[in-house]
Coordinates of N, CA and C in Angstrom, one line a residue:
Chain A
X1 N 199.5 -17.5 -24.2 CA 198.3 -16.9 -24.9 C 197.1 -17.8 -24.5
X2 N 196.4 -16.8 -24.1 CA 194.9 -17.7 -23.7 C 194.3 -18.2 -25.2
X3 N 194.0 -19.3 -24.9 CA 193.4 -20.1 -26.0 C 192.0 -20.7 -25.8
X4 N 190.8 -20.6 -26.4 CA 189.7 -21.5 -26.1 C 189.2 -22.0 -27.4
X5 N 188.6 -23.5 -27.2 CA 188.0 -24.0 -27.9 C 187.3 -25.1 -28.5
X6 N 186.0 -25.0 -29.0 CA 184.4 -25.6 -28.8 C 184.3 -26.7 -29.1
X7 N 183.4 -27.3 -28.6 CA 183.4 -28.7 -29.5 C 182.3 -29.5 -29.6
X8 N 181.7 -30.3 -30.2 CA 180.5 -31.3 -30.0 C 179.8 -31.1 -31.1
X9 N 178.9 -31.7 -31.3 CA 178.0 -32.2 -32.4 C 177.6 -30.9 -33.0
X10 N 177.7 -30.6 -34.9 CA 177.3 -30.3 -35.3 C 175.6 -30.1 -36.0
X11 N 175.6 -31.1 -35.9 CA 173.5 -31.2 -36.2 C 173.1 -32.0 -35.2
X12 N 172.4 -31.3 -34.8 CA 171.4 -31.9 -33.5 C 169.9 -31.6 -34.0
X13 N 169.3 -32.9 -33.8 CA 167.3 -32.7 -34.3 C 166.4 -32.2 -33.4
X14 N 165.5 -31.5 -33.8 CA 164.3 -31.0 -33.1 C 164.2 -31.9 -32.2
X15 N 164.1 -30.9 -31.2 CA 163.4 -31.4 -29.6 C 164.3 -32.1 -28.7
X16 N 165.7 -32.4 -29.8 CA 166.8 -32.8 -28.5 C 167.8 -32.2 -27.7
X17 N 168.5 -32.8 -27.5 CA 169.7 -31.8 -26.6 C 171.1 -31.5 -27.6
X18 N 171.4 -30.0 -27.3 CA 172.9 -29.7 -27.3 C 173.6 -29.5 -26.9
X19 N 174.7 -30.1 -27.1 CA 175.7 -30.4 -25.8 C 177.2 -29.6 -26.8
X20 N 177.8 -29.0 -26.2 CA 178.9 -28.3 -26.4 C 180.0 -28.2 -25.1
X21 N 181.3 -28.4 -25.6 CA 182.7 -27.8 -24.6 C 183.6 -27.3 -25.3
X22 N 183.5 -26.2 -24.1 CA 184.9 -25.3 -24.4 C 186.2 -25.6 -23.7
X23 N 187.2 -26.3 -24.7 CA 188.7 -26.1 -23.8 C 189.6 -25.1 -23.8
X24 N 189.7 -24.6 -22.2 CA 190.4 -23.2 -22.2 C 191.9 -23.8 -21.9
X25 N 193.1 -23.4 -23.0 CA 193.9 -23.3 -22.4 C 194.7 -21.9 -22.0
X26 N 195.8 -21.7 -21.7 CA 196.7 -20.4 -21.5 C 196.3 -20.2 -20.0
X27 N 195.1 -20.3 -19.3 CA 194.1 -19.6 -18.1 C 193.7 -21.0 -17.4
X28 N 193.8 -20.4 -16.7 CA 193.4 -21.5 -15.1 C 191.8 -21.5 -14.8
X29 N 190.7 -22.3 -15.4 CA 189.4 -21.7 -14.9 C 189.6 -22.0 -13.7
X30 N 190.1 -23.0 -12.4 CA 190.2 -22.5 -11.0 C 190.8 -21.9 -10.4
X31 N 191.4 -20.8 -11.2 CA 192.0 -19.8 -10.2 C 190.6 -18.6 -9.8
X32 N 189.5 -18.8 -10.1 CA 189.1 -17.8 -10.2 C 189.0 -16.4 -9.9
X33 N 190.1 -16.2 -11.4 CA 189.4 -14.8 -11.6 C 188.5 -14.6 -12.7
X34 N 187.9 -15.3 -13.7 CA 187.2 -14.9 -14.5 C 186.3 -15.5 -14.5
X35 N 185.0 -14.6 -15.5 CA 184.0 -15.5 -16.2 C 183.6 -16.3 -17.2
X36 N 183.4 -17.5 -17.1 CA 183.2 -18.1 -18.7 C 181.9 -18.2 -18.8
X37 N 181.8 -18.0 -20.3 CA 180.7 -17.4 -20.9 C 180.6 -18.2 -22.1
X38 N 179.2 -18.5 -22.5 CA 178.7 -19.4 -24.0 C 177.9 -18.0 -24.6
X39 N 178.2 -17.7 -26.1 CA 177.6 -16.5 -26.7 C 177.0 -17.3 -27.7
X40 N 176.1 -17.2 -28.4 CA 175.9 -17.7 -29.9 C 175.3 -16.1 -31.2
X41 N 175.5 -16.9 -32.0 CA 175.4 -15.8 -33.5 C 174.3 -17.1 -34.8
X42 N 173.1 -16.4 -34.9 CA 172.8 -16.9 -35.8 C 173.1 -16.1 -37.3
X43 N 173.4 -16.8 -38.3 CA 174.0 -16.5 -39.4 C 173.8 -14.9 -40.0
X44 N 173.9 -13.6 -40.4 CA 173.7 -12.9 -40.3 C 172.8 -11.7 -39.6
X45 N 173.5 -12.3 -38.1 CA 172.5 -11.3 -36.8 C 173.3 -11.2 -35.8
X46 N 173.2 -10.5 -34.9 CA 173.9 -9.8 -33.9 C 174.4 -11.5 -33.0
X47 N 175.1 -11.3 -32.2 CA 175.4 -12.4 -31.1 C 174.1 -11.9 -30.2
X48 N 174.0 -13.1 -29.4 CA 173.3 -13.6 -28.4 C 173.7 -14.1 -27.1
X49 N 174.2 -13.6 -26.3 CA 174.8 -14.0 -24.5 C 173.8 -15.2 -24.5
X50 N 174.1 -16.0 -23.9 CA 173.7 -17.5 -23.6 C 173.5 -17.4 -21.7
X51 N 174.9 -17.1 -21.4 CA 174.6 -17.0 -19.9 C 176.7 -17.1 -19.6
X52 N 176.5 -17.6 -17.8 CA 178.1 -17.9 -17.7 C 178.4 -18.2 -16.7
X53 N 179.4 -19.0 -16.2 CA 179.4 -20.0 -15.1 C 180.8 -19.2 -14.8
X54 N 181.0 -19.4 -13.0 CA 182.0 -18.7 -12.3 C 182.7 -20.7 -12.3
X55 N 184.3 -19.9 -11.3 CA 184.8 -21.5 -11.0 C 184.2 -22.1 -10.4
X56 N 183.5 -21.4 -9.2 CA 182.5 -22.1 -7.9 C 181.7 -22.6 -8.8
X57 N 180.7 -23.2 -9.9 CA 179.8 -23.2 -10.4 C 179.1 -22.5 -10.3
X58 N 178.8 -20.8 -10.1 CA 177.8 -20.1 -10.0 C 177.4 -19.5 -11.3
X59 N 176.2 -19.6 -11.4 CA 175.9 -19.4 -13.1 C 174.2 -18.2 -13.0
X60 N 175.1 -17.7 -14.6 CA 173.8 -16.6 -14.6 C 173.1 -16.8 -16.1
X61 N 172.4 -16.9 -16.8 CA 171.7 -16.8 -17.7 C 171.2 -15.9 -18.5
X62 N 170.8 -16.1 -19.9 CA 170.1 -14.8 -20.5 C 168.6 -15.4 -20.1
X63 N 168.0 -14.4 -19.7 CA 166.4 -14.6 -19.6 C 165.3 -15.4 -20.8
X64 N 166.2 -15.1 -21.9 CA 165.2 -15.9 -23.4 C 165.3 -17.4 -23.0
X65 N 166.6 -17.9 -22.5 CA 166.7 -18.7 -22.9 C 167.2 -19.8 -21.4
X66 N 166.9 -19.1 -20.3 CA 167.4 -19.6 -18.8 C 166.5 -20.7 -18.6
X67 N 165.0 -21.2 -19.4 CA 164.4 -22.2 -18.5 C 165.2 -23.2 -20.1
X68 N 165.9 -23.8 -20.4 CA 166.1 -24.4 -21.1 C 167.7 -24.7 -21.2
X69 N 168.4 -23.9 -20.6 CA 170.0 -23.9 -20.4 C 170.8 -24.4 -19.4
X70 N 171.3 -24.9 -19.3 CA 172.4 -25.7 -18.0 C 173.7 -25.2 -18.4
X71 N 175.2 -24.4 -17.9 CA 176.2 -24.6 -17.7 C 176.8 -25.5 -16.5
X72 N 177.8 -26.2 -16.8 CA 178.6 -27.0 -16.2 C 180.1 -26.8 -16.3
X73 N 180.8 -26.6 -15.0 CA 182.5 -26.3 -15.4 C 182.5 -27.9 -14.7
X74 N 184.2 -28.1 -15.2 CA 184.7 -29.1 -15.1 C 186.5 -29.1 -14.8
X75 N 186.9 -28.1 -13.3 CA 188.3 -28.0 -13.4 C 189.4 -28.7 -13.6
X76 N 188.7 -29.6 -13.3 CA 189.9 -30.6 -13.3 C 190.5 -30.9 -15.1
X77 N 189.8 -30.9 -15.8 CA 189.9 -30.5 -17.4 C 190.3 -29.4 -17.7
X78 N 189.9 -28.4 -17.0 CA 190.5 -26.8 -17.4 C 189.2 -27.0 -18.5
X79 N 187.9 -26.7 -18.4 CA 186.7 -26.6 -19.5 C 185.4 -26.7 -19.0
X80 N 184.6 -25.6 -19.7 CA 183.0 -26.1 -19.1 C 182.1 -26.2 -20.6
X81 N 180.9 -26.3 -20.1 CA 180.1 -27.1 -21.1 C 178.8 -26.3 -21.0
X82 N 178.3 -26.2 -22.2 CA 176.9 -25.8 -22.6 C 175.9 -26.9 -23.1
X83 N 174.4 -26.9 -22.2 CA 173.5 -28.1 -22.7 C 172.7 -26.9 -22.8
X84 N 171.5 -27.4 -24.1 CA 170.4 -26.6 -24.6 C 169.4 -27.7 -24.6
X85 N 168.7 -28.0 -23.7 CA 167.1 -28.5 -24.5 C 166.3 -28.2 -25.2
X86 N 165.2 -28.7 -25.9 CA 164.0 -28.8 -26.5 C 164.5 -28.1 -27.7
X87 N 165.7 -28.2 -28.6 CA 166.3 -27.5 -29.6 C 165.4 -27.3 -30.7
X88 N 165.5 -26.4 -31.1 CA 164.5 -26.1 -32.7 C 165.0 -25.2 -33.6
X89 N 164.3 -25.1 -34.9 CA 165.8 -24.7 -35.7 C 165.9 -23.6 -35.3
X90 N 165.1 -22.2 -34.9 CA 165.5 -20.9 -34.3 C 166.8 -21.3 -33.4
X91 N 167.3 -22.1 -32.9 CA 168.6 -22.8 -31.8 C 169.5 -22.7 -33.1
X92 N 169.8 -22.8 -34.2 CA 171.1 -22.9 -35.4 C 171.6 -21.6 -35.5
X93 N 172.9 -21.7 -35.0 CA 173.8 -20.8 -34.9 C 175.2 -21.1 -35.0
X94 N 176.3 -20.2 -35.0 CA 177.5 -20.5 -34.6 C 177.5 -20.1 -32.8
X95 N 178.7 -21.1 -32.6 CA 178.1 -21.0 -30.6 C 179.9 -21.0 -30.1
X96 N 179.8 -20.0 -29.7 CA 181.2 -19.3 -29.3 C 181.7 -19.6 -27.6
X97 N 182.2 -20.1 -27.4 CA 182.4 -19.5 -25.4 C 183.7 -18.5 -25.3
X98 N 184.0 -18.3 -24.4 CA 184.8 -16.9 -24.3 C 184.9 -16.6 -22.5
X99 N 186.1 -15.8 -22.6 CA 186.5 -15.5 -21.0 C 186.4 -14.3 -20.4
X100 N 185.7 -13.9 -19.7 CA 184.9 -13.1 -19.0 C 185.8 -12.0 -17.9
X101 N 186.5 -11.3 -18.0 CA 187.1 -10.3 -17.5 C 186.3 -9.5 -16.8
X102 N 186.5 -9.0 -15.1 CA 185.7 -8.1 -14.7 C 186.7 -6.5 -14.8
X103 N 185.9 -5.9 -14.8 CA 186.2 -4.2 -15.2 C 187.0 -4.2 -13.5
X104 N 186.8 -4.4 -12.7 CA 188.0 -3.9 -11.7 C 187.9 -5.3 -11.0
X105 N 188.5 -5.9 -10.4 CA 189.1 -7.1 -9.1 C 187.5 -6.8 -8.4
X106 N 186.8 -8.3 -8.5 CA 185.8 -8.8 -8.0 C 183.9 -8.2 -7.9
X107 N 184.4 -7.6 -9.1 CA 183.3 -6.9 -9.8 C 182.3 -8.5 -10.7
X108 N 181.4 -8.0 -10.8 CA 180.3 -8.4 -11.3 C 180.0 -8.3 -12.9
X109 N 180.3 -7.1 -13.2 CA 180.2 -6.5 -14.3 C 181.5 -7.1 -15.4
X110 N 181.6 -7.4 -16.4 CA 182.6 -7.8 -17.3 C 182.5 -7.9 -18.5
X111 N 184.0 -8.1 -19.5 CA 183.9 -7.6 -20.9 C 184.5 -9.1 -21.3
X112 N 184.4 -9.6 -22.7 CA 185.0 -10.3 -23.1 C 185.7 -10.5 -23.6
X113 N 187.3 -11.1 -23.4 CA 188.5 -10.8 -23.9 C 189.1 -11.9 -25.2
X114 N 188.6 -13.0 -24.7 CA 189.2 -13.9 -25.6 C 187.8 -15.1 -25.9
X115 N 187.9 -14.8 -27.0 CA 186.8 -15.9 -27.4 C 187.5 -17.5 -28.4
X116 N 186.4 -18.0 -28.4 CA 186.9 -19.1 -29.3 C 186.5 -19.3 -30.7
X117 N 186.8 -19.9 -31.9 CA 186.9 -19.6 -33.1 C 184.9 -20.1 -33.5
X118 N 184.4 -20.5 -32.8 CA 183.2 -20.9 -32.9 C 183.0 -22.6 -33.4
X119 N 181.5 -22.8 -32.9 CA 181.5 -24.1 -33.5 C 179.8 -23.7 -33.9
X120 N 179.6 -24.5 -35.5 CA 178.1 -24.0 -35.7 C 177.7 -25.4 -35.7
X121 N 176.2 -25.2 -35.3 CA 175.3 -26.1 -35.0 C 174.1 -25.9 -35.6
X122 N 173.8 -26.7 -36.5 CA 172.5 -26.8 -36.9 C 171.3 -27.6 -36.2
X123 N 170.3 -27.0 -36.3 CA 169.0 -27.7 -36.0 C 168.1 -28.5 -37.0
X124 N 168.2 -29.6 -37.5 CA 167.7 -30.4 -38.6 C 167.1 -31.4 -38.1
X125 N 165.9 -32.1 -38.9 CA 166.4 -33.4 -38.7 C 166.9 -33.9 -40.0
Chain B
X1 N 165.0 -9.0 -32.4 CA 164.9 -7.3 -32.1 C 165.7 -7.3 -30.6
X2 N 167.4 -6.2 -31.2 CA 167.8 -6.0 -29.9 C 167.6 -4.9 -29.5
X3 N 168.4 -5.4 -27.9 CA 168.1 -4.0 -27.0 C 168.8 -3.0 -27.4
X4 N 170.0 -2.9 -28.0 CA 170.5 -2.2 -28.0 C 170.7 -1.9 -29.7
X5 N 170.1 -0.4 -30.1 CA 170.0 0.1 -31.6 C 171.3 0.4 -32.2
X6 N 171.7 -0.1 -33.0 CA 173.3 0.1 -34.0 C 172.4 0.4 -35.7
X7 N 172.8 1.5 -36.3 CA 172.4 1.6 -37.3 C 173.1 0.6 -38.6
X8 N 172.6 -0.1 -39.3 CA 172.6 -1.9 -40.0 C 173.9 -1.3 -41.0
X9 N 174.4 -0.2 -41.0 CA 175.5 0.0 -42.0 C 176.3 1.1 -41.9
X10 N 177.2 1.4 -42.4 CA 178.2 2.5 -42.4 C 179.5 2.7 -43.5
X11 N 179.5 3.8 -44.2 CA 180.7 3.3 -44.9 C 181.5 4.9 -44.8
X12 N 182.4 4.7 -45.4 CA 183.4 5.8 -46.1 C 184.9 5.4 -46.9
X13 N 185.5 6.5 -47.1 CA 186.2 6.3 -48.2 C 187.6 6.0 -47.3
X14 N 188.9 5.6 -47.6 CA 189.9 5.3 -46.5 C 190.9 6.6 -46.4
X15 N 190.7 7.2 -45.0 CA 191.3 8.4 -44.4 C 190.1 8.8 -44.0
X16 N 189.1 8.8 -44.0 CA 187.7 9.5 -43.7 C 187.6 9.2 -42.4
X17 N 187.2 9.6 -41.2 CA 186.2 9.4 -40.4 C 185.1 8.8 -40.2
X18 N 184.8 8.0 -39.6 CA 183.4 7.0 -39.6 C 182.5 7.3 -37.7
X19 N 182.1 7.6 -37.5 CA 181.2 7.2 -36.4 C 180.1 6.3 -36.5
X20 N 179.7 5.8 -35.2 CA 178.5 4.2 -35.2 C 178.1 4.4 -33.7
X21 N 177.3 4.5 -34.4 CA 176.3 4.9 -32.8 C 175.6 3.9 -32.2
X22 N 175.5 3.7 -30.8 CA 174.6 2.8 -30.2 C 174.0 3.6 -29.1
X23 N 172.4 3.0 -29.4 CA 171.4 3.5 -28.0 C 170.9 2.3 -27.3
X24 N 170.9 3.1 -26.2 CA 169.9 1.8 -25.0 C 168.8 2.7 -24.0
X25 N 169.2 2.4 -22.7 CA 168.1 2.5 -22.3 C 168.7 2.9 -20.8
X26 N 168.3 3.7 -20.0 CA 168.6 3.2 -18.4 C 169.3 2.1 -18.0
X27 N 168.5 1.4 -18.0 CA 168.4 -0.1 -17.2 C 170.2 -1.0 -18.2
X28 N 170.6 0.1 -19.4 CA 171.3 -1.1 -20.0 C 172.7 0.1 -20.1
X29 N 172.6 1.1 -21.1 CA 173.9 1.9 -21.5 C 173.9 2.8 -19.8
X30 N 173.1 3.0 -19.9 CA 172.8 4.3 -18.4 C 173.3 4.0 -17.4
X31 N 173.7 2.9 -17.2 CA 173.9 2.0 -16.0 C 175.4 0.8 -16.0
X32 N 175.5 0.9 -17.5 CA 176.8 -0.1 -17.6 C 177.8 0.9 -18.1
X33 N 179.0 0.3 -18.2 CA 180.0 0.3 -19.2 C 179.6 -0.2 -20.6
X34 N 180.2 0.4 -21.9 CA 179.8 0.3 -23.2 C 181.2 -0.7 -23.6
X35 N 180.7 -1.7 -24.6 CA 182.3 -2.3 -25.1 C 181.7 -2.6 -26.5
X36 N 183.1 -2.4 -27.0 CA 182.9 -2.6 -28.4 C 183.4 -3.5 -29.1
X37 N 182.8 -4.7 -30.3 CA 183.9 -5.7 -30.5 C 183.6 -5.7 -32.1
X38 N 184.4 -6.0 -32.9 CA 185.1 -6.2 -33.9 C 185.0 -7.7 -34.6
X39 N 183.9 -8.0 -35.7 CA 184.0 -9.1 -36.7 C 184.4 -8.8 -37.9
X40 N 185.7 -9.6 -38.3 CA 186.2 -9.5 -39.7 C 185.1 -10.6 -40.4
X41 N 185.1 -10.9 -41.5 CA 184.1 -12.0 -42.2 C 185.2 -13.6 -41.7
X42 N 184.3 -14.3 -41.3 CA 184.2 -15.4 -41.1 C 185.1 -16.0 -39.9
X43 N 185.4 -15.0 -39.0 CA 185.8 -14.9 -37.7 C 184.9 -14.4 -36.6
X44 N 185.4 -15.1 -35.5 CA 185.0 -14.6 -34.3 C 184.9 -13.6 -33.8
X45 N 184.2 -12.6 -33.2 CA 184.3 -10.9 -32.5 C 184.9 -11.1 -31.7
X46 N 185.7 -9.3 -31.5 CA 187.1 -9.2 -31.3 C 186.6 -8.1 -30.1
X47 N 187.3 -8.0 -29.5 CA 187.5 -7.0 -28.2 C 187.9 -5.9 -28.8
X48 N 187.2 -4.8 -28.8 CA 187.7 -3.4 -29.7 C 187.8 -2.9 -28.4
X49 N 187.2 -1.8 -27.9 CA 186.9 -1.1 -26.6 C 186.5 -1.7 -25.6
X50 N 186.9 -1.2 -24.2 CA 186.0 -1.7 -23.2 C 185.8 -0.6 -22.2
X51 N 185.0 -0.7 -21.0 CA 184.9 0.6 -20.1 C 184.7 1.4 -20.7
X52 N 183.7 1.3 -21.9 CA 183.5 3.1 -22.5 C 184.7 3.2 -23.5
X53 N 186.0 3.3 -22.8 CA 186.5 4.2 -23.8 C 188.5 3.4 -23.9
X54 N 188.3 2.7 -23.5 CA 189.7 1.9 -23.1 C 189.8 1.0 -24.5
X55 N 191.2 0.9 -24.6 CA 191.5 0.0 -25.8 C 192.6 -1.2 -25.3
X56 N 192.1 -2.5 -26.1 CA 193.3 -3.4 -25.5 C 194.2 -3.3 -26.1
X57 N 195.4 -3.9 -25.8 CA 196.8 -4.2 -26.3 C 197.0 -4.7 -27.5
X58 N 197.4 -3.3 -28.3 CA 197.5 -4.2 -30.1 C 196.2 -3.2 -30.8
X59 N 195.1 -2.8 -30.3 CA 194.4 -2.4 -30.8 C 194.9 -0.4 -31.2
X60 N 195.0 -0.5 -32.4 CA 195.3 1.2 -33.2 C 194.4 2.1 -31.9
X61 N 194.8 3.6 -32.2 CA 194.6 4.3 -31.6 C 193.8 5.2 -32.6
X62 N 193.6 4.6 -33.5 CA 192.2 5.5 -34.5 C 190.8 5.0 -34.1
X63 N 191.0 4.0 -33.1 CA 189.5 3.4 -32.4 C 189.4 4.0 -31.0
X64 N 188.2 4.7 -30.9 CA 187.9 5.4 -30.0 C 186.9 5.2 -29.8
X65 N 186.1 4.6 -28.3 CA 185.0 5.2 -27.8 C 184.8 6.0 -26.7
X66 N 182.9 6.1 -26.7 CA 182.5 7.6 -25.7 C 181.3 7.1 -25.0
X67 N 180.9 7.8 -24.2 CA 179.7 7.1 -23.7 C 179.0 8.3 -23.2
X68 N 177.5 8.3 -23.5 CA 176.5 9.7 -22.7 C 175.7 9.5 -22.7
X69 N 174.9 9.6 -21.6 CA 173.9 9.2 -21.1 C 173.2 7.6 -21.4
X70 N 172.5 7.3 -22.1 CA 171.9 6.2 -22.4 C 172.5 6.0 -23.8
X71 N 173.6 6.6 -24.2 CA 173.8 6.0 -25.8 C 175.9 6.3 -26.3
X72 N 176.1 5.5 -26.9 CA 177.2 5.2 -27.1 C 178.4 5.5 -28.4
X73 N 179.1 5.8 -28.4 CA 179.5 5.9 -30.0 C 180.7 5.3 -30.0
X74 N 181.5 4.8 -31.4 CA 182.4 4.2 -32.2 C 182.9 5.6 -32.9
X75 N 183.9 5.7 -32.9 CA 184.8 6.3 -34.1 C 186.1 5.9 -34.6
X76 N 186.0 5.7 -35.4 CA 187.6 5.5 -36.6 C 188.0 6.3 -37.3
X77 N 189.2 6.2 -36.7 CA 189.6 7.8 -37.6 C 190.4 7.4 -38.8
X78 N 191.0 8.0 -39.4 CA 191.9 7.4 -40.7 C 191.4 6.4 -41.3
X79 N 190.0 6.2 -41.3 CA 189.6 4.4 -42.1 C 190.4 3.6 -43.2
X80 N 191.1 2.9 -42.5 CA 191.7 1.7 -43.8 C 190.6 0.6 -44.3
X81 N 191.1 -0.2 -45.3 CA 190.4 -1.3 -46.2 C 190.2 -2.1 -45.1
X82 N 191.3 -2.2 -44.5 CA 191.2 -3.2 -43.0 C 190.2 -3.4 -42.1
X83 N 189.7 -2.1 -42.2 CA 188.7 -1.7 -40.9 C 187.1 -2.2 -41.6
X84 N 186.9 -2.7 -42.9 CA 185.7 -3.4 -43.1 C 185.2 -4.7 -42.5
X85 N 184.1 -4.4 -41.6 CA 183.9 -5.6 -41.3 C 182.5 -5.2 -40.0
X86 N 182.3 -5.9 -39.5 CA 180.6 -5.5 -38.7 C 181.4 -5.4 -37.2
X87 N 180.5 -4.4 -37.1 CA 180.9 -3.8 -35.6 C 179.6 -3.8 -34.4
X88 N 179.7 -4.2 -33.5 CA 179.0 -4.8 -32.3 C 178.8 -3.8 -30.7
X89 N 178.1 -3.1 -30.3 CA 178.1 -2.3 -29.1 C 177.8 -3.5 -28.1
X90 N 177.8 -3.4 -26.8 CA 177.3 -4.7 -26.1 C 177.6 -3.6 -24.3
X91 N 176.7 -4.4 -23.6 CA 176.8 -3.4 -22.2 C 176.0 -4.7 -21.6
X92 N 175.5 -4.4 -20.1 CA 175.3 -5.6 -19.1 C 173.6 -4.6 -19.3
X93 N 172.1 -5.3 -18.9 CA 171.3 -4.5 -18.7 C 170.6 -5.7 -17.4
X94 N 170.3 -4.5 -16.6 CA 169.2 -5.1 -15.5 C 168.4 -4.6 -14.8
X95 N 167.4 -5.5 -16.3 CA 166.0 -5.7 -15.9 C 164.9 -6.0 -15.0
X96 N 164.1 -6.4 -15.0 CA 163.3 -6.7 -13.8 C 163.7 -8.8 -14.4
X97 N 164.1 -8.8 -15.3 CA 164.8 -10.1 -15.6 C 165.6 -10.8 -15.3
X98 N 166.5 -9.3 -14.6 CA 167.8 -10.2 -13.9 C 168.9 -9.3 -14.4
X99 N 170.0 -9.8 -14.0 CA 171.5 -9.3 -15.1 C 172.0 -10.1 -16.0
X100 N 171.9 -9.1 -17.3 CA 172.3 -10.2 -18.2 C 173.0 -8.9 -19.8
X101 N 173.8 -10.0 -20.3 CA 174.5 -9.0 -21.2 C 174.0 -8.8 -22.4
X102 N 173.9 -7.8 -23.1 CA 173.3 -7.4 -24.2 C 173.9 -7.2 -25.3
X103 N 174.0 -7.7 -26.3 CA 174.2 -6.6 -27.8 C 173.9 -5.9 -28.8
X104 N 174.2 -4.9 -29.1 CA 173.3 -4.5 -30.5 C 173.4 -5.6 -31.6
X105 N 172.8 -4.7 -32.4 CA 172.3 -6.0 -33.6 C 173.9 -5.8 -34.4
X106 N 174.4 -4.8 -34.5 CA 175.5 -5.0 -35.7 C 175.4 -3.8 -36.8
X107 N 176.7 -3.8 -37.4 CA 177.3 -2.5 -38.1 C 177.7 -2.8 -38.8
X108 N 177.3 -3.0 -40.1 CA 178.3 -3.4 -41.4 C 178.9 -2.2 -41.6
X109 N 180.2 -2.0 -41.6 CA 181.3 -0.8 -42.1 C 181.8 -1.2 -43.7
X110 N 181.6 -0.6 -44.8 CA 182.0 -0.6 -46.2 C 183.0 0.3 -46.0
X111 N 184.7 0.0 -46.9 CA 185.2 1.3 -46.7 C 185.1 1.1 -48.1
X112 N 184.6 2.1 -49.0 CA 184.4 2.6 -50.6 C 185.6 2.7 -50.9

């Protein structure tokens, strides 16, 4: 059973960085066939796509939030990682990653199958 | 404010029919696949639908989606107590921004 899940600092202060990792087990992130993806949900509102990193490192972004985002995979761990600069409290959410399924063999386009139980992060100081 | 419109609530009584509609746009429903995902309270969203209209393994067959033109729908048929919980439309849109994936804002389902 594919399993994922989040980890790193709960309160991070204005203007610094967040740093988050997802451990996937069940799934091979270098076998590449999927996409892994960082989603977040601020407390009673819809989720928010973050962006998502292929095995090669190839990464795509949400536009809100692309000049401030870095993913990083790490296969040799089986896990990749979400950094967020210049944090402020609009940034407090719960922050999900999840595995990225394409709709047919080497498509572009994809659904999310398995996510992780979340990790929330406040922006305080 | 998302791209994609989901009306903020929905209820009915259990055995009733429910539908939940999502609109977009060209550039987002018009052009993607529509998926649908499933939050119970204080859990993670779940993979309801995908491709429009596919369901995964384990998911009831009273969940059905549809897709036309720029806009999307949910239906549950037989509504149980079970089935309360906020429901999520989501599709890929590309903009002059790039590609990137989208969701509606969300569906609180009451079953009375």
């Amino acid at each position: 059973q594919v399993q994922l899940q989040e980890s790193g600092p709960g309160l991070v202060k204005p203007s610094q960085t967040l740093s988050l990792t997802c451990n996937v087990s069940g799934a091979s992130i270098s076998s590449g066939s999927y996409f892994w993806n960082w989603i977040r949900q601020p407390a009673g509102k819809g989720p928010e796509w973050i962006g998502r990193i292929f095995a090669s490192g190839s990464t795509i972004y949400s536009p809100s939030l692309r000049s401030r985002v870095t993913l990083s995979v790490d296969t040799s761990n089986n896990q990749f990682s979400l950094i967020l600069n210049s944090v402020t409290a609009a940034d407090t959410a719960v922050y999900y990653c999840a595995r990225g399924r394409a709709v047919v063999p080497g498509a572009l386009e994809y659904y999310l199958d398995f996510w992780g139980q979340g990790a929330p992060v406040t922006v305080s100081s | 404010q998302s791209v994609l419109t989901q009306p903020p609530s929905a209820s009915g009584t259990p055995g009733q029919r429910v539908t939940i509609s999502c609109s977009g746009s060209s550039s987002n429903i018009g052009s993607y696949y529509v998926y649908w995902y499933q939050q119970l309270p204080g859990t993670a969203p779940k993979l309801l639908i995908y491709m429009n209209n596919q369901r995964p393994s384990g998911v009831p067959d009273r969940f059905s989606g549809s897709k036309s033109g720029t806009s999307a729908s949910l239906v549950i048929s037989g509504l149980r107590s079970e089935d309360e919980a906020d429901y999520y439309c989501a599709t890929w849109d590309d903009s002059m921004s790039g590609l990137h994936a989208v969701f509606g804002g969300g569906t609180k389902l009451t079953v009375l």
